[in-house]
Amino acid sequence: MKKNLVLATVVAVSLSMVGCGGKKEQSVEVIQPEKVLIKTAEAISAPVGQLVEVSANIQPYKQNSITPAVQGVRIDQILVDVGHHVSKGQLVATMDPIQYNQANTQLLSLEADLARMTPVFEAGGISAQQLDAMKTQVAIQRDVVANLKKNIELRSPISGVVTARNAEAGDMFANMPILQIMQINPLKITASISEKYFSKVKMNMPVEIATEVLPDEKFMGKVSLIYPAMDAATRTFTVEITIPNAGNKLRPGMFARAIFNLGEVESVLVPDVAIKRQAGTNERAVFVVKEDGTVERRVVELGRQIEKNYVILSGLNAGEQVSVTGLSKLDDGTAVEISK
């Protein structure tokens, strides 16, 4: 063990003869341990932005699966393909019109019957009940025709881009959606945040978005929805963030980090060179200089790094002096000399 780490005092004993009675007196010489020369810095208190970073996936703002209501109908035409932009209400596919044509023919026949029965009723040839029954049949058939018309003319309910095409003209529709349409401008992120920040997250709060795909670019979104209930299992609440995407640089499915700035809080900071990392563990420590000229090894909890300083979340108080050199030579109780 190195000399400057030895805590025991080395004692040299010399014997001398003194006195007329021939008594022996012991004199003890104490050798002080070698001091380690260090430089120090003061832990300071400063206002620091309270940043909370969470991981999430970018999602479409809205998405819709284009499907008819009736199965077993043949697809007549698909008018768009993957990557095409569509507008709300745009016709994107048509189905075989046979059922619609049959239903419409039946409707025309019922309407003709109703037209013939009306003057007969006015002349007293049939009862009001018979006329009302025919009116009911016509109304029902009109609803059937209107529904079938919707199912042979498939229109996009949103403006967006076609992201999937699962069928071709001539296929029989089964369970798979014919088309998938997503609205990608804007986009959204759904993030889970610790319950302790619930009172600090506000509607329309700006949120910085960072991605691994575009590491040099930052995107700004805003809080558009705060879920009112907590997840009892994780003690988190859900926040929805809306992100403008006019340049279409972001895409659904990308991994992202949402960074919330929850305001400034008074924090303790020390230079990054004052932090000693314990190999093989996540433990971090500093060496605090005490009034008796020794150092105390203090385990600390680190916050985020701000340029050349670290935020200390716990384990150190503002105003305390910490060593910034010679950390490999220091241990709990090591005597030190501060370099001027």
Coordinates of N, CA and C in Angstrom, one line a residue, residues 116-276:
R116 N -98.2 5.3 -57.9 CA -99.5 4.9 -58.4 C -100.5 4.8 -57.3
M117 N -100.1 4.4 -56.1 CA -101.0 4.2 -55.0 C -101.5 5.5 -54.4
T118 N -100.8 6.6 -54.6 CA -101.2 7.9 -54.0 C -102.5 8.4 -54.5
P119 N -102.7 8.4 -55.8 CA -104.1 8.9 -56.3 C -105.2 7.9 -56.0
V120 N -104.8 6.6 -55.9 CA -105.8 5.6 -55.6 C -106.3 5.8 -54.1
F121 N -105.3 6.2 -53.2 CA -105.7 6.5 -51.8 C -106.6 7.7 -51.8
E122 N -106.2 8.7 -52.6 CA -107.0 10.0 -52.6 C -108.4 9.7 -53.1
A123 N -108.6 8.7 -53.9 CA -109.9 8.4 -54.4 C -110.6 7.5 -53.5
G124 N -110.0 7.0 -52.5 CA -110.6 6.1 -51.5 C -110.5 4.7 -51.8
G125 N -109.6 4.3 -52.8 CA -109.5 2.9 -53.2 C -108.7 2.1 -52.2
I126 N -107.8 2.7 -51.5 CA -107.0 2.0 -50.5 C -107.0 2.7 -49.2
S127 N -106.6 2.0 -48.1 CA -106.6 2.7 -46.8 C -105.3 3.4 -46.6
A128 N -105.3 4.3 -45.6 CA -104.1 5.1 -45.2 C -103.0 4.1 -44.7
Q129 N -103.5 3.0 -44.0 CA -102.5 2.0 -43.5 C -101.7 1.4 -44.7
Q130 N -102.4 1.1 -45.8 CA -101.7 0.5 -46.9 C -100.7 1.5 -47.6
L131 N -101.1 2.8 -47.6 CA -100.2 3.8 -48.2 C -99.0 4.0 -47.3
D132 N -99.2 4.0 -46.0 CA -98.1 4.2 -45.0 C -97.1 3.0 -45.1
A133 N -97.7 1.8 -45.3 CA -96.8 0.7 -45.4 C -95.9 0.8 -46.6
M134 N -96.4 1.3 -47.7 CA -95.6 1.4 -48.9 C -94.6 2.5 -48.7
K135 N -95.0 3.6 -48.1 CA -94.0 4.7 -47.8 C -92.8 4.2 -46.9
T136 N -93.2 3.3 -46.0 CA -92.1 2.7 -45.1 C -91.2 1.8 -46.0
Q137 N -91.7 1.0 -46.8 CA -90.9 0.2 -47.7 C -89.9 1.0 -48.6
V138 N -90.5 2.1 -49.1 CA -89.6 3.0 -49.9 C -88.5 3.6 -49.1
A139 N -88.8 4.1 -47.8 CA -87.8 4.7 -47.0 C -86.7 3.7 -46.6
I140 N -87.1 2.5 -46.3 CA -86.1 1.4 -46.0 C -85.2 1.2 -47.2
Q141 N -85.8 1.0 -48.3 CA -85.0 0.7 -49.5 C -84.1 1.9 -49.9
R142 N -84.5 3.1 -49.7 CA -83.6 4.3 -49.9 C -82.4 4.2 -49.0
D143 N -82.6 3.8 -47.7 CA -81.4 3.6 -46.8 C -80.5 2.5 -47.3
V144 N -81.1 1.4 -47.8 CA -80.3 0.3 -48.3 C -79.4 0.8 -49.5
V145 N -80.0 1.5 -50.4 CA -79.3 2.0 -51.6 C -78.2 3.0 -51.2
A146 N -78.5 3.9 -50.3 CA -77.6 4.9 -49.8 C -76.3 4.2 -49.2
N147 N -76.6 3.2 -48.4 CA -75.5 2.4 -47.7 C -74.7 1.7 -48.8
L148 N -75.3 1.0 -49.7 CA -74.6 0.3 -50.8 C -73.7 1.3 -51.6
K149 N -74.3 2.5 -51.8 CA -73.6 3.5 -52.6 C -72.3 3.9 -51.9
K150 N -72.4 4.0 -50.6 CA -71.2 4.3 -49.8 C -70.1 3.2 -49.9
N151 N -70.6 2.0 -50.0 CA -69.7 0.8 -50.0 C -69.2 0.5 -51.4
I152 N -69.7 1.1 -52.4 CA -69.1 0.9 -53.7 C -68.2 2.1 -54.1
E153 N -68.4 3.2 -53.4 CA -67.6 4.4 -53.6 C -66.8 4.6 -52.3
L154 N -65.6 4.1 -52.2 CA -64.8 4.3 -50.9 C -64.0 5.6 -51.0
R155 N -64.3 6.4 -50.0 CA -63.6 7.7 -50.0 C -62.8 7.9 -48.7
S156 N -61.7 8.6 -48.8 CA -60.8 8.8 -47.7 C -61.5 9.8 -46.7
P157 N -61.6 9.4 -45.4 CA -62.1 10.3 -44.4 C -61.1 11.3 -43.9
I158 N -59.9 11.2 -44.3 CA -58.8 12.1 -43.8 C -57.9 12.5 -45.0
S159 N -57.2 13.6 -44.8 CA -56.2 14.0 -45.8 C -54.9 13.4 -45.3
G160 N -54.1 12.7 -46.2 CA -52.9 12.1 -45.8 C -52.2 11.4 -46.9
V161 N -51.4 10.4 -46.6 CA -50.7 9.6 -47.6 C -51.0 8.1 -47.5
V162 N -51.1 7.5 -48.6 CA -51.3 6.0 -48.6 C -50.1 5.3 -48.2
T163 N -50.2 4.5 -47.1 CA -49.0 3.8 -46.6 C -49.1 2.3 -46.8
A164 N -50.2 1.8 -47.3 CA -50.3 0.3 -47.6 C -51.5 0.1 -48.6
R165 N -51.2 -0.9 -49.4 CA -52.2 -1.3 -50.4 C -52.2 -2.8 -50.4
N166 N -53.3 -3.4 -49.9 CA -53.3 -4.8 -49.6 C -54.2 -5.7 -50.6
A167 N -54.6 -5.1 -51.7 CA -55.4 -5.8 -52.6 C -55.3 -5.2 -54.0
E168 N -55.8 -5.9 -55.0 CA -55.8 -5.4 -56.4 C -57.2 -5.5 -56.9
A169 N -57.4 -4.8 -58.0 CA -58.7 -4.8 -58.7 C -59.1 -6.3 -59.1
G170 N -60.3 -6.7 -58.8 CA -60.7 -8.1 -59.1 C -60.7 -9.0 -57.9
D171 N -60.0 -8.6 -56.9 CA -60.0 -9.4 -55.6 C -61.3 -9.3 -54.9
M172 N -61.6 -10.4 -54.2 CA -62.8 -10.4 -53.3 C -62.4 -9.8 -52.0
F173 N -63.1 -8.8 -51.5 CA -62.8 -8.2 -50.2 C -63.1 -9.2 -49.1
A174 N -62.1 -9.4 -48.2 CA -62.3 -10.3 -47.0 C -62.1 -9.4 -45.8
N175 N -61.1 -9.7 -45.0 CA -60.9 -9.0 -43.7 C -59.8 -7.9 -43.8
M176 N -58.9 -8.1 -44.7 CA -57.8 -7.2 -44.8 C -58.2 -5.8 -45.4
P177 N -57.8 -4.7 -44.8 CA -58.2 -3.4 -45.3 C -57.6 -3.3 -46.7
I178 N -58.4 -2.6 -47.6 CA -57.9 -2.5 -49.0 C -56.7 -1.5 -49.0
L179 N -56.9 -0.4 -48.3 CA -55.8 0.7 -48.2 C -55.6 1.1 -46.8
Q180 N -54.4 1.6 -46.5 CA -54.1 2.2 -45.2 C -53.7 3.7 -45.5
I181 N -54.4 4.6 -44.9 CA -54.0 6.1 -45.1 C -53.7 6.7 -43.7
M182 N -52.6 7.4 -43.7 CA -52.1 8.1 -42.5 C -51.9 9.6 -42.7
Q183 N -52.3 10.3 -41.8 CA -52.1 11.8 -41.8 C -50.7 12.0 -41.1
I184 N -49.7 12.5 -41.8 CA -48.3 12.6 -41.3 C -47.9 14.1 -41.1
N185 N -48.8 15.0 -41.4 CA -48.5 16.4 -41.1 C -49.8 17.0 -40.5
P186 N -49.8 17.2 -39.2 CA -48.8 17.0 -38.2 C -48.7 15.5 -37.8
L187 N -47.7 15.2 -36.9 CA -47.5 13.9 -36.3 C -47.8 14.0 -34.8
K188 N -47.7 12.9 -34.1 CA -47.9 13.0 -32.7 C -47.0 11.9 -32.0
I189 N -46.7 12.2 -30.7 CA -46.0 11.3 -29.9 C -46.8 11.2 -28.6
T190 N -46.9 9.9 -28.1 CA -47.6 9.7 -26.8 C -46.5 9.2 -25.9
A191 N -46.3 10.0 -24.8 CA -45.2 9.8 -23.8 C -45.8 9.6 -22.4
S192 N -45.1 8.7 -21.7 CA -45.4 8.4 -20.3 C -44.4 9.1 -19.4
I193 N -44.9 9.9 -18.4 CA -44.1 10.8 -17.6 C -44.4 10.5 -16.1
S194 N -43.4 10.5 -15.3 CA -43.5 10.2 -13.9 C -44.6 11.1 -13.2
E195 N -45.4 10.6 -12.3 CA -46.5 11.3 -11.7 C -46.0 12.6 -10.9
K196 N -44.7 12.6 -10.5 CA -44.2 13.7 -9.7 C -44.2 15.0 -10.5
Y197 N -44.3 14.9 -11.9 CA -44.2 16.1 -12.7 C -45.6 16.5 -13.2
F198 N -46.7 15.8 -12.7 CA -48.0 16.1 -13.2 C -48.4 17.5 -13.2
S199 N -48.1 18.2 -12.1 CA -48.5 19.6 -11.9 C -47.7 20.6 -12.7
K200 N -46.6 20.1 -13.3 CA -45.8 21.0 -14.1 C -46.0 20.9 -15.6
V201 N -46.6 19.9 -16.0 CA -46.9 19.7 -17.5 C -48.2 20.4 -17.8
K202 N -48.2 21.3 -18.8 CA -49.3 22.2 -19.1 C -49.7 22.0 -20.6
M203 N -50.9 22.3 -20.9 CA -51.4 22.2 -22.3 C -50.6 23.3 -23.1
N204 N -50.3 23.0 -24.3 CA -49.5 23.9 -25.3 C -48.1 24.1 -24.8
M205 N -47.6 23.4 -23.8 CA -46.2 23.5 -23.4 C -45.3 23.1 -24.6
P206 N -44.2 23.9 -24.9 CA -43.3 23.4 -26.0 C -42.5 22.2 -25.6
V207 N -42.3 21.3 -26.5 CA -41.5 20.1 -26.2 C -40.5 19.9 -27.3
E208 N -39.2 19.7 -27.0 CA -38.2 19.5 -28.0 C -38.2 18.0 -28.4
I209 N -38.1 17.7 -29.7 CA -38.1 16.3 -30.2 C -36.7 16.1 -30.9
A210 N -36.1 15.0 -30.4 CA -34.8 14.6 -31.0 C -35.0 13.2 -31.6
T211 N -34.3 12.9 -32.7 CA -34.4 11.6 -33.3 C -33.0 11.0 -33.6
E212 N -32.8 9.7 -33.6 CA -31.5 9.1 -34.0 C -31.3 9.2 -35.5
V213 N -32.3 9.2 -36.3 CA -32.2 9.3 -37.7 C -31.6 10.6 -38.2
L214 N -32.1 11.7 -37.5 CA -31.6 13.0 -37.8 C -31.0 13.7 -36.5
P215 N -29.8 13.2 -36.1 CA -29.2 13.6 -34.9 C -28.9 15.1 -34.8
D216 N -28.6 15.7 -35.9 CA -28.2 17.1 -35.9 C -29.4 18.1 -36.0
E217 N -30.6 17.6 -36.1 CA -31.8 18.5 -36.2 C -32.7 18.3 -35.0
K218 N -33.2 19.4 -34.5 CA -34.2 19.4 -33.4 C -35.6 19.9 -34.0
F219 N -36.6 19.3 -33.5 CA -38.0 19.6 -33.9 C -38.7 20.0 -32.6
M220 N -39.6 20.9 -32.8 CA -40.4 21.4 -31.7 C -41.9 21.0 -31.9
G221 N -42.4 20.5 -30.8 CA -43.8 20.1 -30.7 C -44.5 20.8 -29.5
K222 N -45.7 20.5 -29.3 CA -46.4 21.1 -28.1 C -47.3 20.1 -27.5
V223 N -47.6 20.2 -26.2 CA -48.5 19.3 -25.6 C -49.9 19.6 -26.0
S224 N -50.6 18.6 -26.6 CA -51.9 18.8 -27.1 C -53.0 18.0 -26.3
L225 N -52.5 17.1 -25.4 CA -53.5 16.3 -24.6 C -52.8 15.8 -23.4
I226 N -53.4 15.9 -22.2 CA -52.9 15.4 -21.0 C -53.9 14.4 -20.4
Y227 N -53.6 13.1 -20.4 CA -54.6 12.2 -19.9 C -54.8 12.4 -18.4
P228 N -56.1 12.4 -18.0 CA -56.5 12.8 -16.6 C -56.2 11.7 -15.6
A229 N -55.9 10.5 -16.0 CA -55.7 9.4 -15.0 C -54.3 8.9 -15.0
M230 N -53.9 8.4 -13.9 CA -52.5 7.8 -13.7 C -52.6 6.3 -14.0
D231 N -51.4 5.8 -14.4 CA -51.2 4.3 -14.5 C -50.8 3.8 -13.2
A232 N -51.6 3.1 -12.5 CA -51.3 2.7 -11.1 C -50.1 1.7 -11.1
A233 N -49.9 1.0 -12.2 CA -48.7 0.0 -12.2 C -47.4 0.8 -12.3
T234 N -47.3 1.8 -13.1 CA -46.1 2.5 -13.4 C -45.9 3.8 -12.7
R235 N -47.0 4.3 -12.1 CA -47.1 5.6 -11.5 C -46.7 6.7 -12.5
T236 N -47.2 6.6 -13.7 CA -47.0 7.6 -14.8 C -48.3 8.1 -15.3
F237 N -48.2 9.2 -16.0 CA -49.4 9.7 -16.8 C -49.0 9.9 -18.2
T238 N -50.0 9.9 -19.1 CA -49.7 9.9 -20.5 C -49.9 11.3 -21.1
V239 N -49.0 11.8 -21.9 CA -49.1 13.1 -22.6 C -49.0 12.9 -24.1
E240 N -49.8 13.6 -24.8 CA -49.8 13.5 -26.3 C -49.2 14.8 -26.8
I241 N -48.2 14.7 -27.7 CA -47.5 15.8 -28.2 C -47.7 15.9 -29.7
T242 N -48.1 17.1 -30.2 CA -48.3 17.3 -31.7 C -47.1 17.9 -32.3
I243 N -46.6 17.4 -33.4 CA -45.4 17.9 -34.0 C -45.7 18.3 -35.5
P244 N -45.4 19.6 -35.8 CA -45.6 20.0 -37.3 C -44.5 19.2 -38.1
N245 N -44.9 18.9 -39.3 CA -44.1 18.1 -40.2 C -44.2 18.5 -41.6
A246 N -44.1 19.8 -41.8 CA -44.3 20.3 -43.2 C -43.4 19.8 -44.2
G247 N -42.1 19.5 -43.8 CA -41.1 19.0 -44.7 C -41.1 17.5 -44.9
N248 N -42.0 16.9 -44.1 CA -42.1 15.4 -44.1 C -40.7 14.7 -43.8
K249 N -39.9 15.4 -43.0 CA -38.6 14.7 -42.6 C -38.9 13.6 -41.6
L250 N -39.9 13.8 -40.7 CA -40.2 12.8 -39.7 C -41.3 11.8 -40.3
R251 N -41.2 10.6 -39.9 CA -42.1 9.5 -40.4 C -42.6 8.7 -39.2
P252 N -43.8 8.2 -39.4 CA -44.4 7.3 -38.3 C -43.5 6.1 -38.1
G253 N -43.3 5.7 -36.9 CA -42.4 4.6 -36.6 C -41.0 4.9 -36.2
M254 N -40.6 6.2 -36.4 CA -39.3 6.6 -36.0 C -39.2 6.6 -34.5
F255 N -38.0 6.2 -34.0 CA -37.7 6.4 -32.5 C -37.4 7.8 -32.2
A256 N -37.9 8.3 -31.1 CA -37.7 9.7 -30.8 C -37.5 9.9 -29.3
R257 N -36.9 11.0 -28.9 CA -36.8 11.4 -27.5 C -37.6 12.8 -27.3
A258 N -38.5 12.8 -26.4 CA -39.2 14.0 -26.1 C -38.6 14.7 -24.8
I259 N -38.2 15.9 -24.9 CA -37.5 16.6 -23.9 C -38.4 17.8 -23.4
F260 N -38.9 17.6 -22.1 CA -39.7 18.6 -21.5 C -38.9 19.6 -20.6
N261 N -39.0 20.9 -20.8 CA -38.4 21.8 -19.9 C -39.4 22.3 -18.9
L262 N -39.3 21.8 -17.6 CA -40.3 22.1 -16.6 C -40.0 23.3 -15.7
G263 N -39.1 24.2 -16.2 CA -38.8 25.4 -15.5 C -37.5 25.2 -14.7
E264 N -36.9 26.4 -14.3 CA -35.7 26.4 -13.6 C -35.8 26.0 -12.1
V265 N -34.9 25.3 -11.6 CA -34.8 24.9 -10.2 C -33.4 25.2 -9.7
E266 N -33.2 25.6 -8.5 CA -31.9 25.8 -7.9 C -31.2 24.5 -7.7
S267 N -30.0 24.4 -8.3 CA -29.3 23.1 -8.3 C -27.8 23.3 -7.9
V268 N -27.2 22.2 -7.4 CA -25.8 22.1 -7.1 C -25.0 21.6 -8.3
L269 N -24.0 22.4 -8.6 CA -23.1 22.0 -9.8 C -21.7 21.9 -9.4
V270 N -21.0 20.9 -9.9 CA -19.5 20.7 -9.7 C -18.9 20.5 -11.1
P271 N -17.6 20.8 -11.3 CA -16.9 20.4 -12.5 C -16.9 18.9 -12.8
D272 N -17.0 18.6 -14.1 CA -17.1 17.2 -14.4 C -15.8 16.4 -14.0
V273 N -14.6 17.1 -13.9 CA -13.4 16.5 -13.5 C -13.4 16.1 -12.0
A274 N -14.4 16.6 -11.2 CA -14.4 16.2 -9.8 C -15.1 14.9 -9.5
I275 N -15.7 14.3 -10.6 CA -16.5 13.1 -10.4 C -15.5 11.9 -10.7
K276 N -15.5 11.0 -9.7 CA -14.8 9.7 -9.8 C -15.8 8.6 -10.1

